């Protein structure tokens, strides 16, 4: 039976840092001045200096001199040493459940935040640009298409940045959506960021990529591998176990200051960071027992054998060969089967088993707290799931 650590507070691992430069462009964070290197290099050099940089030499010697000074500046300039207002952070996926709280906390901490999202976001695309600007007050809200590199270049990265935070996730986990968002759009954000000076990339991934059997897991893992091999940008890959949508708890966690660990702590660079919620791991049976107890209902289970799920998935896989349009429903069946059988805990590859003790625990709000509050409020008000809804439950609340 699968087990998970749940927390409303897993936005805590967010904010991070980076180090980056493009092969043809040297972007070195600066608060002092900018020197155009166009005659010598195909790009620009941003140089931190206390005095004007004067080059009196032939172009080739001048270029070597410039590169040497740029390299020296790069060795000493660390954006983490700057005031938050002088650190520019681009957040993609800024209107998602986790993304919007990351944006709000970064703004509260005084960072220069660019929040990039679709012109129509939220459940069913019902949230327009004015609503986003109002909700993410204090951030520089910009709108475009994260799947279009030219849109990112023109709108989100039209000036040098220091850090990119990706809270992107496919809406459904379907085949095409996973490749388009979990891989391609996220790669777009990284590559455009690298070309515009980003030094660090913070990625919201998922603990389940440890055993990639689903399309969205393979897409996320493919990007993780590219990020780690990029070489010219540092990274922090955050792999949360499972989320429950407790708005109040999420906000409180971020206010407690843990959301920016990846931004403020250099030791979290180039790390894969699994995070779980407080307390012991809970099996599906544990969660059901909890709900029955909190609602005062008599326990009543209807077990579904995995073999039955396997049979249904097998039928869909056969039908997909005849009716390709069924590939997403077939994938959804596999997603359900995966979460019924696999635990959302750190996987010990050596012992070939999940390890609850090795899964870091963060936060204070528990799943039981969330259930209790939801029952008190008479349902899941505000927990609209949109395309992620199962059987239409809480699709729009």
Tab-separated table of C-alpha atoms in Angstrom:
chain	number	residue	atom	x	y	z
A	1	UNK	CA	0.000	0.000	0.000
A	2	UNK	CA	1.424	3.367	-0.889
A	3	UNK	CA	2.495	5.905	1.684
A	4	UNK	CA	3.124	9.632	1.472
A	5	UNK	CA	4.304	12.526	3.541
A	6	UNK	CA	1.799	15.339	3.122
A	7	UNK	CA	2.217	19.004	3.896
A	8	UNK	CA	0.587	22.253	3.002
A	9	UNK	CA	3.980	23.751	3.646
A	10	UNK	CA	6.087	22.406	0.850
A	11	UNK	CA	6.405	25.749	-0.854
A	12	UNK	CA	9.198	26.054	1.737
A	13	UNK	CA	11.934	24.685	-0.416
A	14	UNK	CA	11.616	27.507	-2.861
A	15	UNK	CA	13.366	30.569	-4.033
A	16	UNK	CA	16.986	29.413	-4.989
A	17	UNK	CA	20.050	30.717	-6.631
A	18	UNK	CA	22.254	30.215	-9.566
A	19	UNK	CA	25.352	30.799	-11.461
A	20	UNK	CA	25.252	31.202	-15.201
A	21	UNK	CA	26.821	32.628	-18.276
A	22	UNK	CA	26.289	32.078	-21.944
A	23	UNK	CA	29.222	30.962	-24.109
A	24	UNK	CA	28.781	33.966	-26.386
A	25	UNK	CA	27.653	36.401	-23.730
A	26	UNK	CA	29.203	37.225	-20.401
A	27	UNK	CA	26.627	38.477	-17.917
A	28	UNK	CA	28.215	39.317	-14.605
A	29	UNK	CA	25.841	40.700	-12.014
A	30	UNK	CA	26.465	44.342	-11.492
A	31	UNK	CA	25.281	47.193	-9.419
A	32	UNK	CA	27.817	49.658	-10.683
A	33	UNK	CA	28.082	49.970	-14.437
A	34	UNK	CA	27.728	48.191	-17.771
A	35	UNK	CA	30.306	48.035	-20.533
A	36	UNK	CA	29.292	47.012	-24.025
A	37	UNK	CA	31.673	44.445	-25.465
A	38	UNK	CA	30.008	44.383	-28.862
A	39	UNK	CA	33.215	45.217	-30.795
A	40	UNK	CA	34.952	42.262	-29.225
A	41	UNK	CA	32.375	39.663	-28.219
A	42	UNK	CA	28.986	38.629	-29.532
A	43	UNK	CA	27.158	39.822	-26.456
A	44	UNK	CA	27.527	42.177	-23.532
A	45	UNK	CA	29.603	42.205	-20.396
A	46	UNK	CA	28.238	43.598	-17.166
A	47	UNK	CA	31.198	44.486	-14.992
A	48	UNK	CA	31.247	45.386	-11.336
A	49	UNK	CA	33.853	48.083	-10.856
A	50	UNK	CA	34.580	51.148	-8.780
A	51	UNK	CA	36.022	53.066	-11.698
A	52	UNK	CA	35.646	53.336	-15.416
A	53	UNK	CA	37.152	50.555	-17.466
A	54	UNK	CA	39.299	52.043	-20.249
A	55	UNK	CA	40.647	49.878	-23.054
A	56	UNK	CA	43.522	51.217	-25.137
A	57	UNK	CA	44.719	48.371	-27.290
A	58	UNK	CA	44.083	46.541	-30.512
A	59	UNK	CA	40.692	44.770	-30.689
A	60	UNK	CA	42.199	41.343	-30.046
A	61	UNK	CA	44.276	42.482	-27.080
A	62	UNK	CA	41.390	44.557	-25.820
A	63	UNK	CA	39.128	41.523	-26.005
A	64	UNK	CA	41.579	39.426	-23.995
A	65	UNK	CA	41.888	42.207	-21.449
A	66	UNK	CA	38.116	42.495	-21.212
A	67	UNK	CA	37.675	38.752	-20.777
A	68	UNK	CA	40.296	38.714	-18.016
A	69	UNK	CA	38.607	41.548	-16.139
A	70	UNK	CA	35.191	40.007	-16.632
A	71	UNK	CA	36.463	36.696	-15.274
A	72	UNK	CA	37.946	38.438	-12.253
A	73	UNK	CA	34.665	40.204	-11.600
A	74	UNK	CA	32.775	36.929	-11.969
A	75	UNK	CA	34.945	35.317	-9.343
A	76	UNK	CA	34.101	37.964	-6.768
A	77	UNK	CA	30.537	38.998	-7.613
A	78	UNK	CA	27.867	36.838	-5.993
A	79	UNK	CA	24.301	38.017	-6.298
A	80	UNK	CA	23.594	36.524	-2.877
A	81	UNK	CA	25.658	39.315	-1.377
A	82	UNK	CA	23.412	41.973	-2.858
A	83	UNK	CA	20.338	43.494	-1.295
A	84	UNK	CA	17.150	41.630	-2.286
A	85	UNK	CA	15.912	44.592	-4.331
A	86	UNK	CA	18.969	44.216	-6.564
A	87	UNK	CA	18.341	40.507	-7.250
A	88	UNK	CA	16.061	39.867	-10.210
A	89	UNK	CA	14.134	36.578	-10.117
A	90	UNK	CA	11.886	35.270	-12.884
A	91	UNK	CA	9.157	32.854	-11.755
A	92	UNK	CA	7.492	30.767	-14.463
A	93	UNK	CA	4.298	28.969	-13.517
A	94	UNK	CA	3.622	31.971	-11.290
A	95	UNK	CA	-0.146	31.494	-11.072
A	96	UNK	CA	-0.098	27.830	-10.107
A	97	UNK	CA	-0.982	26.689	-6.603
A	98	UNK	CA	2.612	26.677	-5.374
A	99	UNK	CA	3.901	29.306	-7.791
A	100	UNK	CA	1.703	32.121	-6.520
A	101	UNK	CA	2.844	31.607	-2.936
A	102	UNK	CA	6.468	31.550	-4.019
A	103	UNK	CA	5.914	34.851	-5.834
A	104	UNK	CA	4.151	36.441	-2.860
A	105	UNK	CA	6.879	35.472	-0.429
A	106	UNK	CA	9.691	36.608	-2.713
A	107	UNK	CA	7.911	39.955	-3.034
A	108	UNK	CA	7.430	40.155	0.712
A	109	UNK	CA	11.149	39.609	1.167
A	110	UNK	CA	11.895	42.506	-1.134
A	111	UNK	CA	13.204	40.712	-4.232
A	112	UNK	CA	12.758	42.093	-7.729
A	113	UNK	CA	10.268	39.508	-8.968
A	114	UNK	CA	9.063	38.979	-12.516
A	115	UNK	CA	5.969	36.731	-12.491
A	116	UNK	CA	5.398	35.196	-15.925
A	117	UNK	CA	2.111	33.534	-16.801
A	118	UNK	CA	-0.485	33.035	-19.514
A	119	UNK	CA	-2.830	35.901	-20.324
A	120	UNK	CA	-5.678	33.672	-19.133
A	121	UNK	CA	-4.637	31.447	-16.255
A	122	UNK	CA	-6.208	29.557	-13.388
A	123	UNK	CA	-8.918	26.913	-13.581
A	124	UNK	CA	-10.451	26.954	-17.047
A	125	UNK	CA	-8.449	30.068	-17.944
A	126	UNK	CA	-10.865	32.207	-15.933
A	127	UNK	CA	-8.232	34.403	-14.318
A	128	UNK	CA	-7.382	37.383	-16.521
A	129	UNK	CA	-4.375	39.679	-16.426
A	130	UNK	CA	-5.963	42.257	-14.103
A	131	UNK	CA	-6.855	39.542	-11.587
A	132	UNK	CA	-3.306	38.186	-11.670
A	133	UNK	CA	-1.814	41.637	-11.128
A	134	UNK	CA	-4.121	42.199	-8.182
A	135	UNK	CA	-3.343	38.828	-6.600
A	136	UNK	CA	0.407	39.116	-7.158
A	137	UNK	CA	0.673	42.745	-6.153
A	138	UNK	CA	4.272	43.898	-5.877
A	139	UNK	CA	5.535	41.565	-8.583
A	140	UNK	CA	6.219	42.680	-12.131
A	141	UNK	CA	3.536	40.591	-13.839
A	142	UNK	CA	4.230	39.765	-17.453
A	143	UNK	CA	2.180	37.655	-19.797
A	144	UNK	CA	3.043	35.359	-22.655
A	145	UNK	CA	3.528	31.765	-23.736
A	146	UNK	CA	6.108	29.718	-21.869
A	147	UNK	CA	6.125	27.161	-24.671
A	148	UNK	CA	7.335	29.878	-27.081
A	149	UNK	CA	10.992	30.829	-26.628
A	150	UNK	CA	10.554	34.109	-28.494
A	151	UNK	CA	7.751	35.078	-26.093
A	152	UNK	CA	9.975	34.334	-23.109
A	153	UNK	CA	12.849	36.287	-24.670
A	154	UNK	CA	10.762	39.359	-25.466
A	155	UNK	CA	8.621	39.489	-22.345
A	156	UNK	CA	10.107	37.670	-19.348
A	157	UNK	CA	13.825	37.879	-20.083
A	158	UNK	CA	14.169	41.182	-21.904
A	159	UNK	CA	16.718	42.259	-19.301
A	160	UNK	CA	19.407	40.353	-17.364
A	161	UNK	CA	18.213	38.108	-14.530
A	162	UNK	CA	19.902	36.340	-11.633
A	163	UNK	CA	17.611	33.425	-10.768
A	164	UNK	CA	14.895	31.449	-12.533
A	165	UNK	CA	12.305	29.577	-10.461
A	166	UNK	CA	10.127	27.077	-12.332
A	167	UNK	CA	6.828	26.012	-10.804
A	168	UNK	CA	5.592	24.670	-14.129
A	169	UNK	CA	3.622	21.438	-14.237
A	170	UNK	CA	1.407	19.872	-16.858
A	171	UNK	CA	-2.282	20.353	-16.139
A	172	UNK	CA	-3.357	16.761	-16.700
A	173	UNK	CA	-0.314	14.500	-16.936
A	174	UNK	CA	-1.379	13.522	-20.455
A	175	UNK	CA	1.154	12.485	-23.098
A	176	UNK	CA	1.460	15.677	-25.138
A	177	UNK	CA	0.851	18.016	-22.197
A	178	UNK	CA	3.663	16.390	-20.209
A	179	UNK	CA	6.229	16.747	-22.981
A	180	UNK	CA	5.109	20.275	-23.795
A	181	UNK	CA	5.144	21.638	-20.236
A	182	UNK	CA	7.121	19.376	-17.894
A	183	UNK	CA	9.955	19.145	-20.392
A	184	UNK	CA	9.901	21.621	-23.271
A	185	UNK	CA	8.486	24.737	-21.587
A	186	UNK	CA	10.749	24.250	-18.582
A	187	UNK	CA	13.757	23.783	-20.860
A	188	UNK	CA	12.763	26.944	-22.698
A	189	UNK	CA	12.833	28.903	-19.438
A	190	UNK	CA	16.255	27.519	-18.559
A	191	UNK	CA	17.821	28.152	-21.951
A	192	UNK	CA	16.461	31.670	-22.375
A	193	UNK	CA	17.496	32.392	-18.795
A	194	UNK	CA	21.038	31.178	-19.478
A	195	UNK	CA	21.266	33.470	-22.471
A	196	UNK	CA	20.255	36.392	-20.290
A	197	UNK	CA	22.564	35.965	-17.337
A	198	UNK	CA	20.706	33.596	-15.014
A	199	UNK	CA	23.082	32.099	-12.491
A	200	UNK	CA	20.789	29.677	-10.720
A	201	UNK	CA	17.720	27.609	-11.596
A	202	UNK	CA	15.240	26.343	-9.015
A	203	UNK	CA	13.027	23.516	-10.230
A	204	UNK	CA	9.825	22.215	-8.677
A	205	UNK	CA	9.945	18.554	-9.649
A	206	UNK	CA	8.316	15.560	-7.902
A	207	UNK	CA	9.493	12.705	-5.689
A	208	UNK	CA	7.939	10.153	-8.039
A	209	UNK	CA	10.523	10.714	-10.782
A	210	UNK	CA	12.656	8.247	-8.823
A	211	UNK	CA	10.661	5.457	-10.518
A	212	UNK	CA	9.635	6.966	-13.858
A	213	UNK	CA	6.816	4.833	-15.270
A	214	UNK	CA	4.564	7.694	-16.387
A	215	UNK	CA	4.937	10.215	-19.183
A	216	UNK	CA	5.067	13.288	-16.948
A	217	UNK	CA	7.709	11.615	-14.767
A	218	UNK	CA	9.868	10.830	-17.773
A	219	UNK	CA	9.465	14.397	-19.027
A	220	UNK	CA	10.445	15.890	-15.658
A	221	UNK	CA	13.410	13.539	-15.324
A	222	UNK	CA	14.604	14.351	-18.837
A	223	UNK	CA	14.728	18.025	-17.947
A	224	UNK	CA	16.386	17.347	-14.590
A	225	UNK	CA	19.191	15.545	-16.386
A	226	UNK	CA	19.664	18.384	-18.872
A	227	UNK	CA	19.723	20.935	-16.069
A	228	UNK	CA	22.356	19.007	-14.142
A	229	UNK	CA	24.524	18.631	-17.255
A	230	UNK	CA	24.205	22.254	-18.398
A	231	UNK	CA	27.421	23.228	-16.624
A	232	UNK	CA	27.013	26.990	-16.913
A	233	UNK	CA	24.197	27.333	-14.379
A	234	UNK	CA	23.769	25.989	-10.873
A	235	UNK	CA	20.552	24.386	-9.736
A	236	UNK	CA	18.376	23.276	-6.857
A	237	UNK	CA	15.903	20.533	-7.726
A	238	UNK	CA	13.069	20.312	-5.212
A	239	UNK	CA	11.205	16.991	-5.148
A	240	UNK	CA	8.139	17.259	-2.890
A	241	UNK	CA	6.310	14.117	-1.851
A	242	UNK	CA	2.633	15.124	-2.107
A	243	UNK	CA	0.651	18.319	-1.673
A	244	UNK	CA	-2.658	18.936	-0.030
A	245	UNK	CA	-4.290	22.245	-0.731
A	246	UNK	CA	-4.507	24.014	2.582
A	247	UNK	CA	-4.324	27.663	1.653
A	248	UNK	CA	-3.989	29.013	5.163
A	249	UNK	CA	-1.304	26.518	6.071
A	250	UNK	CA	0.590	27.172	2.876
A	251	UNK	CA	0.670	30.886	3.534
A	252	UNK	CA	1.751	30.376	7.130
A	253	UNK	CA	4.568	28.086	6.127
A	254	UNK	CA	5.903	30.619	3.680
A	255	UNK	CA	5.611	33.350	6.300
A	256	UNK	CA	7.658	31.211	8.653
A	257	UNK	CA	10.575	31.806	6.301
A	258	UNK	CA	11.369	28.345	4.962
A	259	UNK	CA	10.284	29.103	1.403
A	260	UNK	CA	13.550	30.788	0.523
A	261	UNK	CA	16.033	28.210	1.752
A	262	UNK	CA	17.194	27.504	-1.764
A	263	UNK	CA	17.776	31.207	-2.378
A	264	UNK	CA	19.643	32.089	0.763
A	265	UNK	CA	21.719	28.985	1.405
A	266	UNK	CA	24.653	28.389	-0.893
A	267	UNK	CA	24.993	24.818	0.354
A	268	UNK	CA	21.756	23.977	-1.467
A	269	UNK	CA	23.328	24.654	-4.862
A	270	UNK	CA	23.577	21.693	-7.217
A	271	UNK	CA	21.449	19.527	-4.963
A	272	UNK	CA	18.381	17.338	-5.407
A	273	UNK	CA	16.186	18.057	-2.402
A	274	UNK	CA	13.383	15.666	-1.425
A	275	UNK	CA	10.924	17.239	1.019
A	276	UNK	CA	8.022	15.793	2.947
A	277	UNK	CA	5.503	16.937	5.500
A	278	UNK	CA	5.495	16.641	9.290
A	279	UNK	CA	4.842	13.428	11.158
A	280	UNK	CA	4.939	9.788	10.128
A	281	UNK	CA	4.266	8.531	6.605
A	282	UNK	CA	0.623	7.674	5.967
A	283	UNK	CA	-0.677	4.766	3.925
A	284	UNK	CA	-3.871	5.082	1.918
A	285	UNK	CA	-5.607	3.036	4.647
A	286	UNK	CA	-4.295	5.443	7.291
A	287	UNK	CA	-5.753	8.370	5.374
A	288	UNK	CA	-9.130	6.649	4.964
A	289	UNK	CA	-9.282	5.742	8.652
A	290	UNK	CA	-8.518	9.356	9.495
A	291	UNK	CA	-11.400	10.614	7.362
A	292	UNK	CA	-13.892	8.136	8.795
A	293	UNK	CA	-12.843	9.065	12.324
A	294	UNK	CA	-13.036	12.820	11.727
A	295	UNK	CA	-16.448	12.600	10.056
A	296	UNK	CA	-17.835	10.204	12.645
A	297	UNK	CA	-18.706	7.676	9.977
A	298	UNK	CA	-18.442	3.927	10.212
A	299	UNK	CA	-15.514	2.545	8.235
A	300	UNK	CA	-16.596	1.158	4.892
A	301	UNK	CA	-13.972	0.109	2.339
A	302	UNK	CA	-14.332	-1.024	-1.233
A	303	UNK	CA	-11.013	-2.607	-2.231
A	304	UNK	CA	-9.942	-2.481	-5.868
A	305	UNK	CA	-7.384	-5.166	-6.808
A	306	UNK	CA	-4.374	-3.931	-8.745
A	307	UNK	CA	-4.944	-6.806	-11.168
A	308	UNK	CA	-8.281	-5.246	-12.126
A	309	UNK	CA	-6.592	-1.925	-12.814
A	310	UNK	CA	-3.910	-3.704	-14.850
A	311	UNK	CA	-6.611	-5.374	-16.931
A	312	UNK	CA	-8.357	-2.090	-17.687
A	313	UNK	CA	-5.043	-0.445	-18.585
A	314	UNK	CA	-4.238	-3.362	-20.897
A	315	UNK	CA	-7.533	-2.879	-22.731
A	316	UNK	CA	-6.828	0.838	-23.174
A	317	UNK	CA	-3.308	0.142	-24.434
A	318	UNK	CA	-4.778	-2.164	-27.075
A	319	UNK	CA	-7.438	0.356	-28.097
A	320	UNK	CA	-4.872	3.152	-28.416
A	321	UNK	CA	-3.343	1.282	-31.359
A	322	UNK	CA	-6.672	1.613	-33.154
A	323	UNK	CA	-7.870	4.907	-31.671
A	324	UNK	CA	-4.833	7.148	-30.936
A	325	UNK	CA	-7.089	9.741	-29.324
A	326	UNK	CA	-7.392	7.384	-26.340
A	327	UNK	CA	-3.719	7.751	-25.406
A	328	UNK	CA	-4.466	10.273	-22.650
A	329	UNK	CA	-7.267	8.230	-21.004
A	330	UNK	CA	-4.879	5.257	-21.077
A	331	UNK	CA	-2.211	7.378	-19.410
A	332	UNK	CA	-4.663	8.576	-16.748
A	333	UNK	CA	-5.368	4.950	-15.885
A	334	UNK	CA	-1.646	4.354	-15.439
A	335	UNK	CA	-1.392	7.417	-13.216
A	336	UNK	CA	-4.143	6.059	-10.960
A	337	UNK	CA	-2.475	2.670	-10.813
A	338	UNK	CA	0.908	4.224	-9.993
A	339	UNK	CA	-0.368	6.180	-7.015
A	340	UNK	CA	-2.293	3.183	-5.749
A	341	UNK	CA	0.827	1.024	-5.715
A	342	UNK	CA	3.808	3.335	-5.168
A	343	UNK	CA	4.807	5.316	-2.107
A	344	UNK	CA	5.650	9.023	-2.229
A	345	UNK	CA	8.802	8.614	-0.178
A	346	UNK	CA	12.521	8.609	-0.866
A	347	UNK	CA	13.523	5.481	-2.780
A	348	UNK	CA	16.554	3.555	-1.498
A	349	UNK	CA	18.019	2.158	-4.703
A	350	UNK	CA	20.477	-0.080	-2.888
A	351	UNK	CA	17.797	-1.790	-0.805
A	352	UNK	CA	15.163	-1.444	-3.542
A	353	UNK	CA	12.541	-0.064	-1.165
A	354	UNK	CA	10.993	3.198	-0.001
A	355	UNK	CA	12.477	4.762	3.107
A	356	UNK	CA	10.267	6.933	5.312
A	357	UNK	CA	13.155	7.765	7.636
A	358	UNK	CA	15.225	9.116	4.747
A	359	UNK	CA	12.400	11.417	3.624
A	360	UNK	CA	13.039	14.859	5.159
A	361	UNK	CA	10.170	16.285	7.173
A	362	UNK	CA	9.231	19.969	7.079
A	363	UNK	CA	6.466	22.171	8.429
A	364	UNK	CA	3.819	21.921	11.107
A	365	UNK	CA	0.441	21.601	9.378
A	366	UNK	CA	-0.578	17.979	8.968
A	367	UNK	CA	-2.995	16.218	6.660
A	368	UNK	CA	-5.290	15.660	9.642
A	369	UNK	CA	-5.308	19.421	10.301
A	370	UNK	CA	-6.305	19.978	6.687
A	371	UNK	CA	-9.067	17.359	6.773
A	372	UNK	CA	-10.406	18.761	10.029
A	373	UNK	CA	-10.507	22.307	8.628
A	374	UNK	CA	-12.145	21.118	5.404
A	375	UNK	CA	-14.865	19.296	7.365
A	376	UNK	CA	-15.402	22.351	9.542
A	377	UNK	CA	-15.847	24.564	6.476
A	378	UNK	CA	-18.249	22.069	4.947
A	379	UNK	CA	-16.127	20.960	2.028
A	380	UNK	CA	-13.109	21.936	-0.037
A	381	UNK	CA	-13.922	25.557	-0.639
A	382	UNK	CA	-11.224	27.156	-2.738
A	383	UNK	CA	-9.595	23.836	-3.564
A	384	UNK	CA	-10.639	23.885	-7.225
A	385	UNK	CA	-8.655	21.296	-9.131
A	386	UNK	CA	-9.561	22.119	-12.707
A	387	UNK	CA	-8.020	19.686	-15.189
A	388	UNK	CA	-6.511	17.710	-12.302
A	389	UNK	CA	-9.930	16.778	-10.918
A	390	UNK	CA	-10.793	13.088	-10.749
A	391	UNK	CA	-14.302	12.034	-11.873
A	392	UNK	CA	-15.255	15.736	-11.906
A	393	UNK	CA	-14.941	16.026	-8.102
A	394	UNK	CA	-14.009	19.591	-7.124
A	395	UNK	CA	-13.347	20.540	-10.720
A	396	UNK	CA	-14.670	23.991	-9.898
A	397	UNK	CA	-15.568	25.104	-6.428
